[in-house]
Amino acid sequence: MRPWTYDDDDKIFGTNYPVSICFIVVNEFCERFSYYGMKALLTLYFLTYLKWDKDLSTAVYHAFSGLCYFTPILGAFIADSWLGKYKTIIYLSIVYVIGHVVKSVGAIPTVGSTELHIALSMSGLILIALGTGGIKPCVAAFGGDQFDEEHTTERQKFFSIFYMSINAGSFLSTIITPILRGDVKCFGGDCYALAFGVPAALMVVALVVFIAGSSLYKRTPPQGNVLWEVCNCIGFALKNRWNKSKHDPPKKHWLDWAEEKYSMRLIQEIKMVLRVLVLYIPLPMFWALFDQQGSRWTLQATRMNLAFVRPYLREVMMLNALLILVFVPIFDLIIYPLVRLCQPGIMRFAHEFSWFIFNRFLNTQPEALNVTVGDNNFYMSSGYNVTHNKTVQRGEYTDVTCISNSGKTSKLNLGLLDFGACYTVILTEEAGKIVPHKIEDVKANNVHIAYQIPQYILITAGEVMFSITGLEFSYSQAPANMKSVLQAGWLLTVAFGNVIVLIVAEGAGLEQWIEFLLFACLLLGVCIIFSVMAHFYTYVDPEEMEKLYLENSVREEDDSDFKKKNNEIELNKTGKSTKM
């Protein structure tokens, strides 16, 4: 490998941005087009092609998503310990391509039975998860490696550009692949084979583009089996602490018990990584909500009953990627500078929501009536008087009290009053009793899909602040030989978020609205916990620490040389005196 020096020709138009990042950004765009184009159809593929039910489709979708974010640990291990980031990206991209091809073949109806389709689909998804997860921590860290140490501002901007390329690929793929599935007919139905085949072709393009930039890349050689060494150091520290803590004086940090076997530099680097990983513990809950856009949100949209809802499903599904492309420059150029100006002011955000069920009564009786539904009282004067709409809680109302002016009491059975509905209850007299006739003016869940847009806007704004910052933070706080490892740790938060959804979807058996409310409350609690943890976190500059270690090592070498020379002088003096 040639020694690396930057020339003016290696920069983009005289800036501090290396030309090599162009190949990395284009590679990421094509890879994300490939991944999100396939994933956008996955839930519908399970439902309509493999004929699975909604819960199984949701469970497999999130199991696949979780696997995609567990495999980064494998990719980081291979990159940092064996092949280096460059070769790891190439080899695992080949696995990625093979997975796409197998997945596309499994979507051809004429290829074998349903069992074979399932086997090919699952095998393809496993290979895709190995490929996309394995290269995920390497590509981001490899892009950060292309910058000189002094160009930290440019590197921070790179992560924003990098994230925009991800969402540009996602945006275009969520437009194109649903068109290929629905508008192009093959084998007498929806063309899933073509819709999965195009992402496979884009992954081939991603691999070719990345290889094309090979001569420009700044490559950091693998540092040996770093992850294994880290695990051994932690294990030795715990074992040593258990054996000696009762007899030896206490240490400032439990990792300091490894000093007798491992270098102070390695111990300090592990402390840095562990401090960040501890900070990541609450974060999976964000991804548990966020990744439901591709499962529960899609299923929620398909359940909306009006005929005009379904044509807008594709547009709403791609809304997240479009908003990312709009929000990233807005946050970088406007929001973040304003936040910095506002510091240390206090910024408060209020979020208020409620569930609405509207209800009203029409009185056809010659005397006034008074009806109590839950905590709400409806008073109706005589002669076809209509009350105002009032909100009531969802529930079965089988024993509602109705009292007339003359003191006559009746019990009304209103049945289920459901979410999102609006009811008019006409009260008539039959056989001497007041009888309700319920009319559903607006059906439950009969809501235009556009009502999901505010949720997409809010969650996308959260993603811009959360995900881009997390990528750059994971890179900036990692020692040089553990960049990929900490990137993988960041991605693991996504994996555990999908595991949480998988457990709740399959094990809890809750109604969907209760699931949504549960996740929202959990995330609110996690936000409070994370805010406290982040307040006490102290930033570390790994580059300054690297320089400090180099200076100390030089001093130690000088000291050892000085001691060696002194010892030689003393030995020479002693030898002469003995001869005399």
PDB file of N, CA, C and O in Angstrom, residues 327-389:
ATOM      1  N   PHE A 327     -35.066  18.750   5.045  1.00  0.00           N
ATOM      2  CA  PHE A 327     -34.728  19.142   6.407  1.00  0.00           C
ATOM      3  C   PHE A 327     -33.225  19.230   6.665  1.00  0.00           C
ATOM      4  O   PHE A 327     -32.792  20.059   7.465  1.00  0.00           O
ATOM      5  N   VAL A 328     -32.425  18.369   6.037  1.00  0.00           N
ATOM      6  CA  VAL A 328     -30.988  18.353   6.345  1.00  0.00           C
ATOM      7  C   VAL A 328     -30.344  19.715   6.099  1.00  0.00           C
ATOM      8  O   VAL A 328     -29.682  20.269   6.987  1.00  0.00           O
ATOM      9  N   PRO A 329     -30.495  20.328   4.904  1.00  0.00           N
ATOM     10  CA  PRO A 329     -29.903  21.667   4.738  1.00  0.00           C
ATOM     11  C   PRO A 329     -30.538  22.724   5.635  1.00  0.00           C
ATOM     12  O   PRO A 329     -29.847  23.640   6.096  1.00  0.00           O
ATOM     13  N   ILE A 330     -31.835  22.601   5.904  1.00  0.00           N
ATOM     14  CA  ILE A 330     -32.493  23.574   6.781  1.00  0.00           C
ATOM     15  C   ILE A 330     -31.901  23.516   8.187  1.00  0.00           C
ATOM     16  O   ILE A 330     -31.591  24.548   8.797  1.00  0.00           O
ATOM     17  N   PHE A 331     -31.719  22.302   8.706  1.00  0.00           N
ATOM     18  CA  PHE A 331     -31.164  22.155  10.052  1.00  0.00           C
ATOM     19  C   PHE A 331     -29.695  22.579  10.083  1.00  0.00           C
ATOM     20  O   PHE A 331     -29.254  23.218  11.045  1.00  0.00           O
ATOM     21  N   ASP A 332     -28.932  22.210   9.034  1.00  0.00           N
ATOM     22  CA  ASP A 332     -27.508  22.544   9.018  1.00  0.00           C
ATOM     23  C   ASP A 332     -27.264  24.039   8.892  1.00  0.00           C
ATOM     24  O   ASP A 332     -26.361  24.595   9.526  1.00  0.00           O
ATOM     25  N   LEU A 333     -28.070  24.699   8.051  1.00  0.00           N
ATOM     26  CA  LEU A 333     -27.813  26.103   7.728  1.00  0.00           C
ATOM     27  C   LEU A 333     -28.602  27.082   8.599  1.00  0.00           C
ATOM     28  O   LEU A 333     -28.194  28.235   8.739  1.00  0.00           O
ATOM     29  N   ILE A 334     -29.716  26.637   9.174  1.00  0.00           N
ATOM     30  CA  ILE A 334     -30.579  27.564   9.913  1.00  0.00           C
ATOM     31  C   ILE A 334     -30.798  27.131  11.363  1.00  0.00           C
ATOM     32  O   ILE A 334     -30.470  27.888  12.295  1.00  0.00           O
ATOM     33  N   ILE A 335     -31.343  25.927  11.546  1.00  0.00           N
ATOM     34  CA  ILE A 335     -31.774  25.510  12.887  1.00  0.00           C
ATOM     35  C   ILE A 335     -30.595  25.415  13.854  1.00  0.00           C
ATOM     36  O   ILE A 335     -30.613  26.011  14.953  1.00  0.00           O
ATOM     37  N   TYR A 336     -29.546  24.652  13.459  1.00  0.00           N
ATOM     38  CA  TYR A 336     -28.418  24.449  14.373  1.00  0.00           C
ATOM     39  C   TYR A 336     -27.698  25.758  14.709  1.00  0.00           C
ATOM     40  O   TYR A 336     -27.368  25.990  15.880  1.00  0.00           O
ATOM     41  N   PRO A 337     -27.438  26.651  13.717  1.00  0.00           N
ATOM     42  CA  PRO A 337     -26.842  27.948  14.099  1.00  0.00           C
ATOM     43  C   PRO A 337     -27.708  28.746  15.064  1.00  0.00           C
ATOM     44  O   PRO A 337     -27.195  29.387  15.987  1.00  0.00           O
ATOM     45  N   LEU A 338     -29.040  28.700  14.882  1.00  0.00           N
ATOM     46  CA  LEU A 338     -29.925  29.411  15.799  1.00  0.00           C
ATOM     47  C   LEU A 338     -29.886  28.802  17.195  1.00  0.00           C
ATOM     48  O   LEU A 338     -29.904  29.522  18.198  1.00  0.00           O
ATOM     49  N   VAL A 339     -29.813  27.466  17.256  1.00  0.00           N
ATOM     50  CA  VAL A 339     -29.732  26.798  18.566  1.00  0.00           C
ATOM     51  C   VAL A 339     -28.453  27.216  19.278  1.00  0.00           C
ATOM     52  O   VAL A 339     -28.449  27.471  20.500  1.00  0.00           O
ATOM     53  N   ARG A 340     -27.349  27.275  18.521  1.00  0.00           N
ATOM     54  CA  ARG A 340     -26.079  27.698  19.144  1.00  0.00           C
ATOM     55  C   ARG A 340     -26.176  29.127  19.670  1.00  0.00           C
ATOM     56  O   ARG A 340     -25.607  29.460  20.711  1.00  0.00           O
ATOM     57  N   LEU A 341     -26.908  29.989  18.950  1.00  0.00           N
ATOM     58  CA  LEU A 341     -27.073  31.365  19.413  1.00  0.00           C
ATOM     59  C   LEU A 341     -27.933  31.435  20.666  1.00  0.00           C
ATOM     60  O   LEU A 341     -27.754  32.311  21.507  1.00  0.00           O
ATOM     61  N   CYS A 342     -28.890  30.513  20.771  1.00  0.00           N
ATOM     62  CA  CYS A 342     -29.799  30.516  21.918  1.00  0.00           C
ATOM     63  C   CYS A 342     -29.167  29.967  23.184  1.00  0.00           C
ATOM     64  O   CYS A 342     -29.700  30.175  24.275  1.00  0.00           O
ATOM     65  N   GLN A 343     -28.088  29.237  23.082  1.00  0.00           N
ATOM     66  CA  GLN A 343     -27.470  28.663  24.284  1.00  0.00           C
ATOM     67  C   GLN A 343     -26.992  29.777  25.191  1.00  0.00           C
ATOM     68  O   GLN A 343     -26.489  30.801  24.723  1.00  0.00           O
ATOM     69  N   PRO A 344     -27.078  29.679  26.539  1.00  0.00           N
ATOM     70  CA  PRO A 344     -27.631  28.515  27.253  1.00  0.00           C
ATOM     71  C   PRO A 344     -29.100  28.664  27.613  1.00  0.00           C
ATOM     72  O   PRO A 344     -29.507  28.286  28.701  1.00  0.00           O
ATOM     73  N   GLY A 345     -29.878  29.277  26.698  1.00  0.00           N
ATOM     74  CA  GLY A 345     -31.304  29.454  26.992  1.00  0.00           C
ATOM     75  C   GLY A 345     -32.047  28.143  27.083  1.00  0.00           C
ATOM     76  O   GLY A 345     -31.572  27.114  26.634  1.00  0.00           O
ATOM     77  N   ILE A 346     -33.237  28.197  27.622  1.00  0.00           N
ATOM     78  CA  ILE A 346     -34.057  26.995  27.810  1.00  0.00           C
ATOM     79  C   ILE A 346     -35.101  26.949  26.696  1.00  0.00           C
ATOM     80  O   ILE A 346     -35.832  27.903  26.480  1.00  0.00           O
ATOM     81  N   MET A 347     -35.113  25.812  25.984  1.00  0.00           N
ATOM     82  CA  MET A 347     -36.072  25.640  24.884  1.00  0.00           C
ATOM     83  C   MET A 347     -37.102  24.590  25.307  1.00  0.00           C
ATOM     84  O   MET A 347     -36.732  23.491  25.704  1.00  0.00           O
ATOM     85  N   ARG A 348     -38.335  24.979  25.237  1.00  0.00           N
ATOM     86  CA  ARG A 348     -39.407  24.077  25.669  1.00  0.00           C
ATOM     87  C   ARG A 348     -40.289  23.704  24.470  1.00  0.00           C
ATOM     88  O   ARG A 348     -40.640  24.558  23.664  1.00  0.00           O
ATOM     89  N   PHE A 349     -40.576  22.462  24.404  1.00  0.00           N
ATOM     90  CA  PHE A 349     -41.445  21.966  23.345  1.00  0.00           C
ATOM     91  C   PHE A 349     -42.642  21.271  23.998  1.00  0.00           C
ATOM     92  O   PHE A 349     -42.454  20.411  24.858  1.00  0.00           O
ATOM     93  N   ALA A 350     -43.828  21.634  23.582  1.00  0.00           N
ATOM     94  CA  ALA A 350     -45.025  21.014  24.134  1.00  0.00           C
ATOM     95  C   ALA A 350     -45.657  20.121  23.075  1.00  0.00           C
ATOM     96  O   ALA A 350     -45.731  20.482  21.907  1.00  0.00           O
ATOM     97  N   HIS A 351     -46.057  18.978  23.519  1.00  0.00           N
ATOM     98  CA  HIS A 351     -46.714  18.043  22.605  1.00  0.00           C
ATOM     99  C   HIS A 351     -48.006  17.551  23.270  1.00  0.00           C
ATOM    100  O   HIS A 351     -47.956  16.941  24.320  1.00  0.00           O
ATOM    101  N   GLU A 352     -49.110  17.901  22.650  1.00  0.00           N
ATOM    102  CA  GLU A 352     -50.400  17.550  23.247  1.00  0.00           C
ATOM    103  C   GLU A 352     -51.229  16.761  22.226  1.00  0.00           C
ATOM    104  O   GLU A 352     -51.243  17.083  21.045  1.00  0.00           O
ATOM    105  N   PHE A 353     -51.827  15.696  22.673  1.00  0.00           N
ATOM    106  CA  PHE A 353     -52.653  14.917  21.761  1.00  0.00           C
ATOM    107  C   PHE A 353     -53.874  14.401  22.506  1.00  0.00           C
ATOM    108  O   PHE A 353     -53.881  14.287  23.720  1.00  0.00           O
ATOM    109  N   SER A 354     -54.889  14.077  21.757  1.00  0.00           N
ATOM    110  CA  SER A 354     -56.085  13.481  22.344  1.00  0.00           C
ATOM    111  C   SER A 354     -56.762  12.615  21.288  1.00  0.00           C
ATOM    112  O   SER A 354     -56.560  12.794  20.096  1.00  0.00           O
ATOM    113  N   TRP A 355     -57.562  11.700  21.759  1.00  0.00           N
ATOM    114  CA  TRP A 355     -58.326  10.824  20.869  1.00  0.00           C
ATOM    115  C   TRP A 355     -59.762  11.356  20.823  1.00  0.00           C
ATOM    116  O   TRP A 355     -60.371  11.591  21.852  1.00  0.00           O
ATOM    117  N   PHE A 356     -60.330  11.499  19.619  1.00  0.00           N
ATOM    118  CA  PHE A 356     -61.644  12.116  19.490  1.00  0.00           C
ATOM    119  C   PHE A 356     -62.697  11.102  19.055  1.00  0.00           C
ATOM    120  O   PHE A 356     -62.514  10.374  18.078  1.00  0.00           O
ATOM    121  N   ILE A 357     -63.794  11.061  19.800  1.00  0.00           N
ATOM    122  CA  ILE A 357     -65.011  10.376  19.373  1.00  0.00           C
ATOM    123  C   ILE A 357     -66.138  11.373  19.594  1.00  0.00           C
ATOM    124  O   ILE A 357     -66.419  11.763  20.733  1.00  0.00           O
ATOM    125  N   PHE A 358     -66.764  11.827  18.512  1.00  0.00           N
ATOM    126  CA  PHE A 358     -67.821  12.821  18.636  1.00  0.00           C
ATOM    127  C   PHE A 358     -69.178  12.127  18.710  1.00  0.00           C
ATOM    128  O   PHE A 358     -69.429  11.146  18.009  1.00  0.00           O
ATOM    129  N   ASN A 359     -70.061  12.705  19.552  1.00  0.00           N
ATOM    130  CA  ASN A 359     -71.376  12.109  19.731  1.00  0.00           C
ATOM    131  C   ASN A 359     -72.401  13.229  19.929  1.00  0.00           C
ATOM    132  O   ASN A 359     -72.108  14.250  20.561  1.00  0.00           O
ATOM    133  N   ARG A 360     -73.599  13.020  19.354  1.00  0.00           N
ATOM    134  CA  ARG A 360     -74.698  13.971  19.576  1.00  0.00           C
ATOM    135  C   ARG A 360     -76.016  13.203  19.557  1.00  0.00           C
ATOM    136  O   ARG A 360     -76.087  12.069  19.067  1.00  0.00           O
ATOM    137  N   PHE A 361     -77.062  13.837  20.102  1.00  0.00           N
ATOM    138  CA  PHE A 361     -78.368  13.188  20.212  1.00  0.00           C
ATOM    139  C   PHE A 361     -79.438  14.049  19.557  1.00  0.00           C
ATOM    140  O   PHE A 361     -79.374  15.292  19.595  1.00  0.00           O
ATOM    141  N   LEU A 362     -80.423  13.376  18.965  1.00  0.00           N
ATOM    142  CA  LEU A 362     -81.608  14.037  18.387  1.00  0.00           C
ATOM    143  C   LEU A 362     -82.830  13.530  19.144  1.00  0.00           C
ATOM    144  O   LEU A 362     -83.113  12.325  19.173  1.00  0.00           O
ATOM    145  N   ASN A 363     -83.576  14.457  19.760  1.00  0.00           N
ATOM    146  CA  ASN A 363     -84.755  14.111  20.565  1.00  0.00           C
ATOM    147  C   ASN A 363     -86.023  14.274  19.737  1.00  0.00           C
ATOM    148  O   ASN A 363     -86.315  15.361  19.238  1.00  0.00           O
ATOM    149  N   THR A 364     -86.772  13.197  19.572  1.00  0.00           N
ATOM    150  CA  THR A 364     -88.040  13.253  18.830  1.00  0.00           C
ATOM    151  C   THR A 364     -89.258  13.279  19.757  1.00  0.00           C
ATOM    152  O   THR A 364     -90.402  13.231  19.283  1.00  0.00           O
ATOM    153  N   GLN A 365     -89.010  13.343  21.076  1.00  0.00           N
ATOM    154  CA  GLN A 365     -90.085  13.238  22.058  1.00  0.00           C
ATOM    155  C   GLN A 365     -90.680  14.610  22.412  1.00  0.00           C
ATOM    156  O   GLN A 365     -90.018  15.650  22.266  1.00  0.00           O
ATOM    157  N   PRO A 366     -91.926  14.592  22.891  1.00  0.00           N
ATOM    158  CA  PRO A 366     -92.588  15.860  23.247  1.00  0.00           C
ATOM    159  C   PRO A 366     -92.097  16.470  24.549  1.00  0.00           C
ATOM    160  O   PRO A 366     -92.530  17.570  24.920  1.00  0.00           O
ATOM    161  N   GLU A 367     -91.240  15.770  25.266  1.00  0.00           N
ATOM    162  CA  GLU A 367     -90.689  16.345  26.492  1.00  0.00           C
ATOM    163  C   GLU A 367     -89.156  16.287  26.454  1.00  0.00           C
ATOM    164  O   GLU A 367     -88.559  15.509  25.707  1.00  0.00           O
ATOM    165  N   ALA A 368     -88.556  17.146  27.285  1.00  0.00           N
ATOM    166  CA  ALA A 368     -87.098  17.227  27.312  1.00  0.00           C
ATOM    167  C   ALA A 368     -86.500  15.953  27.906  1.00  0.00           C
ATOM    168  O   ALA A 368     -87.107  15.300  28.760  1.00  0.00           O
ATOM    169  N   LEU A 369     -85.280  15.636  27.433  1.00  0.00           N
ATOM    170  CA  LEU A 369     -84.581  14.444  27.899  1.00  0.00           C
ATOM    171  C   LEU A 369     -83.168  14.819  28.337  1.00  0.00           C
ATOM    172  O   LEU A 369     -82.560  15.771  27.823  1.00  0.00           O
ATOM    173  N   ASN A 370     -82.647  14.044  29.265  1.00  0.00           N
ATOM    174  CA  ASN A 370     -81.281  14.247  29.753  1.00  0.00           C
ATOM    175  C   ASN A 370     -80.559  12.890  29.704  1.00  0.00           C
ATOM    176  O   ASN A 370     -80.977  11.934  30.353  1.00  0.00           O
ATOM    177  N   VAL A 371     -79.464  12.806  28.921  1.00  0.00           N
ATOM    178  CA  VAL A 371     -78.723  11.559  28.730  1.00  0.00           C
ATOM    179  C   VAL A 371     -77.295  11.747  29.241  1.00  0.00           C
ATOM    180  O   VAL A 371     -76.639  12.749  28.927  1.00  0.00           O
ATOM    181  N   THR A 372     -76.828  10.780  30.016  1.00  0.00           N
ATOM    182  CA  THR A 372     -75.455  10.826  30.541  1.00  0.00           C
ATOM    183  C   THR A 372     -74.642   9.695  29.918  1.00  0.00           C
ATOM    184  O   THR A 372     -74.981   8.518  30.084  1.00  0.00           O
ATOM    185  N   VAL A 373     -73.570  10.072  29.182  1.00  0.00           N
ATOM    186  CA  VAL A 373     -72.662   9.104  28.552  1.00  0.00           C
ATOM    187  C   VAL A 373     -71.282   9.301  29.155  1.00  0.00           C
ATOM    188  O   VAL A 373     -70.617  10.310  28.890  1.00  0.00           O
ATOM    189  N   GLY A 374     -70.877   8.367  30.008  1.00  0.00           N
ATOM    190  CA  GLY A 374     -69.595   8.529  30.684  1.00  0.00           C
ATOM    191  C   GLY A 374     -69.625   9.738  31.586  1.00  0.00           C
ATOM    192  O   GLY A 374     -70.491   9.860  32.467  1.00  0.00           O
ATOM    193  N   ASP A 375     -68.708  10.691  31.323  1.00  0.00           N
ATOM    194  CA  ASP A 375     -68.653  11.926  32.108  1.00  0.00           C
ATOM    195  C   ASP A 375     -69.399  13.069  31.432  1.00  0.00           C
ATOM    196  O   ASP A 375     -69.352  14.205  31.912  1.00  0.00           O
ATOM    197  N   ASN A 376     -70.041  12.808  30.306  1.00  0.00           N
ATOM    198  CA  ASN A 376     -70.687  13.860  29.531  1.00  0.00           C
ATOM    199  C   ASN A 376     -72.194  13.802  29.694  1.00  0.00           C
ATOM    200  O   ASN A 376     -72.808  12.725  29.670  1.00  0.00           O
ATOM    201  N   ASN A 377     -72.787  14.980  29.841  1.00  0.00           N
ATOM    202  CA  ASN A 377     -74.229  15.098  29.980  1.00  0.00           C
ATOM    203  C   ASN A 377     -74.804  15.790  28.744  1.00  0.00           C
ATOM    204  O   ASN A 377     -74.331  16.855  28.341  1.00  0.00           O
ATOM    205  N   PHE A 378     -75.804  15.170  28.132  1.00  0.00           N
ATOM    206  CA  PHE A 378     -76.461  15.719  26.941  1.00  0.00           C
ATOM    207  C   PHE A 378     -77.896  16.091  27.301  1.00  0.00           C
ATOM    208  O   PHE A 378     -78.718  15.206  27.623  1.00  0.00           O
ATOM    209  N   TYR A 379     -78.208  17.400  27.247  1.00  0.00           N
ATOM    210  CA  TYR A 379     -79.574  17.866  27.539  1.00  0.00           C
ATOM    211  C   TYR A 379     -80.261  18.241  26.235  1.00  0.00           C
ATOM    212  O   TYR A 379     -79.713  18.976  25.405  1.00  0.00           O
ATOM    213  N   MET A 380     -81.489  17.693  26.028  1.00  0.00           N
ATOM    214  CA  MET A 380     -82.245  17.942  24.809  1.00  0.00           C
ATOM    215  C   MET A 380     -83.623  18.471  25.175  1.00  0.00           C
ATOM    216  O   MET A 380     -84.369  17.817  25.922  1.00  0.00           O
ATOM    217  N   SER A 381     -83.932  19.651  24.680  1.00  0.00           N
ATOM    218  CA  SER A 381     -85.300  20.153  24.886  1.00  0.00           C
ATOM    219  C   SER A 381     -86.249  19.404  23.956  1.00  0.00           C
ATOM    220  O   SER A 381     -85.820  18.642  23.086  1.00  0.00           O
ATOM    221  N   SER A 382     -87.513  19.602  24.122  1.00  0.00           N
ATOM    222  CA  SER A 382     -88.504  18.825  23.366  1.00  0.00           C
ATOM    223  C   SER A 382     -88.552  19.264  21.905  1.00  0.00           C
ATOM    224  O   SER A 382     -88.119  20.359  21.550  1.00  0.00           O
ATOM    225  N   GLY A 383     -89.082  18.370  21.070  1.00  0.00           N
ATOM    226  CA  GLY A 383     -89.397  18.729  19.693  1.00  0.00           C
ATOM    227  C   GLY A 383     -88.216  18.733  18.749  1.00  0.00           C
ATOM    228  O   GLY A 383     -87.820  19.802  18.270  1.00  0.00           O
ATOM    229  N   TYR A 384     -87.657  17.600  18.497  1.00  0.00           N
ATOM    230  CA  TYR A 384     -86.608  17.430  17.484  1.00  0.00           C
ATOM    231  C   TYR A 384     -85.414  18.374  17.706  1.00  0.00           C
ATOM    232  O   TYR A 384     -84.922  19.005  16.786  1.00  0.00           O
ATOM    233  N   ASN A 385     -84.999  18.432  18.935  1.00  0.00           N
ATOM    234  CA  ASN A 385     -83.837  19.252  19.283  1.00  0.00           C
ATOM    235  C   ASN A 385     -82.574  18.401  19.188  1.00  0.00           C
ATOM    236  O   ASN A 385     -82.543  17.247  19.629  1.00  0.00           O
ATOM    237  N   VAL A 386     -81.493  18.976  18.609  1.00  0.00           N
ATOM    238  CA  VAL A 386     -80.215  18.271  18.439  1.00  0.00           C
ATOM    239  C   VAL A 386     -79.175  18.900  19.353  1.00  0.00           C
ATOM    240  O   VAL A 386     -79.022  20.131  19.385  1.00  0.00           O
ATOM    241  N   THR A 387     -78.470  18.060  20.088  1.00  0.00           N
ATOM    242  CA  THR A 387     -77.414  18.566  20.973  1.00  0.00           C
ATOM    243  C   THR A 387     -76.155  18.891  20.169  1.00  0.00           C
ATOM    244  O   THR A 387     -76.009  18.497  19.009  1.00  0.00           O
ATOM    245  N   HIS A 388     -75.240  19.605  20.813  1.00  0.00           N
ATOM    246  CA  HIS A 388     -73.926  19.831  20.216  1.00  0.00           C
ATOM    247  C   HIS A 388     -73.108  18.535  20.287  1.00  0.00           C
ATOM    248  O   HIS A 388     -73.343  17.666  21.126  1.00  0.00           O
ATOM    249  N   ASN A 389     -72.118  18.416  19.398  1.00  0.00           N
ATOM    250  CA  ASN A 389     -71.199  17.291  19.464  1.00  0.00           C
ATOM    251  C   ASN A 389     -70.317  17.406  20.709  1.00  0.00           C
ATOM    252  O   ASN A 389     -69.830  18.491  21.034  1.00  0.00           O
TER     253      ASN A 389
END
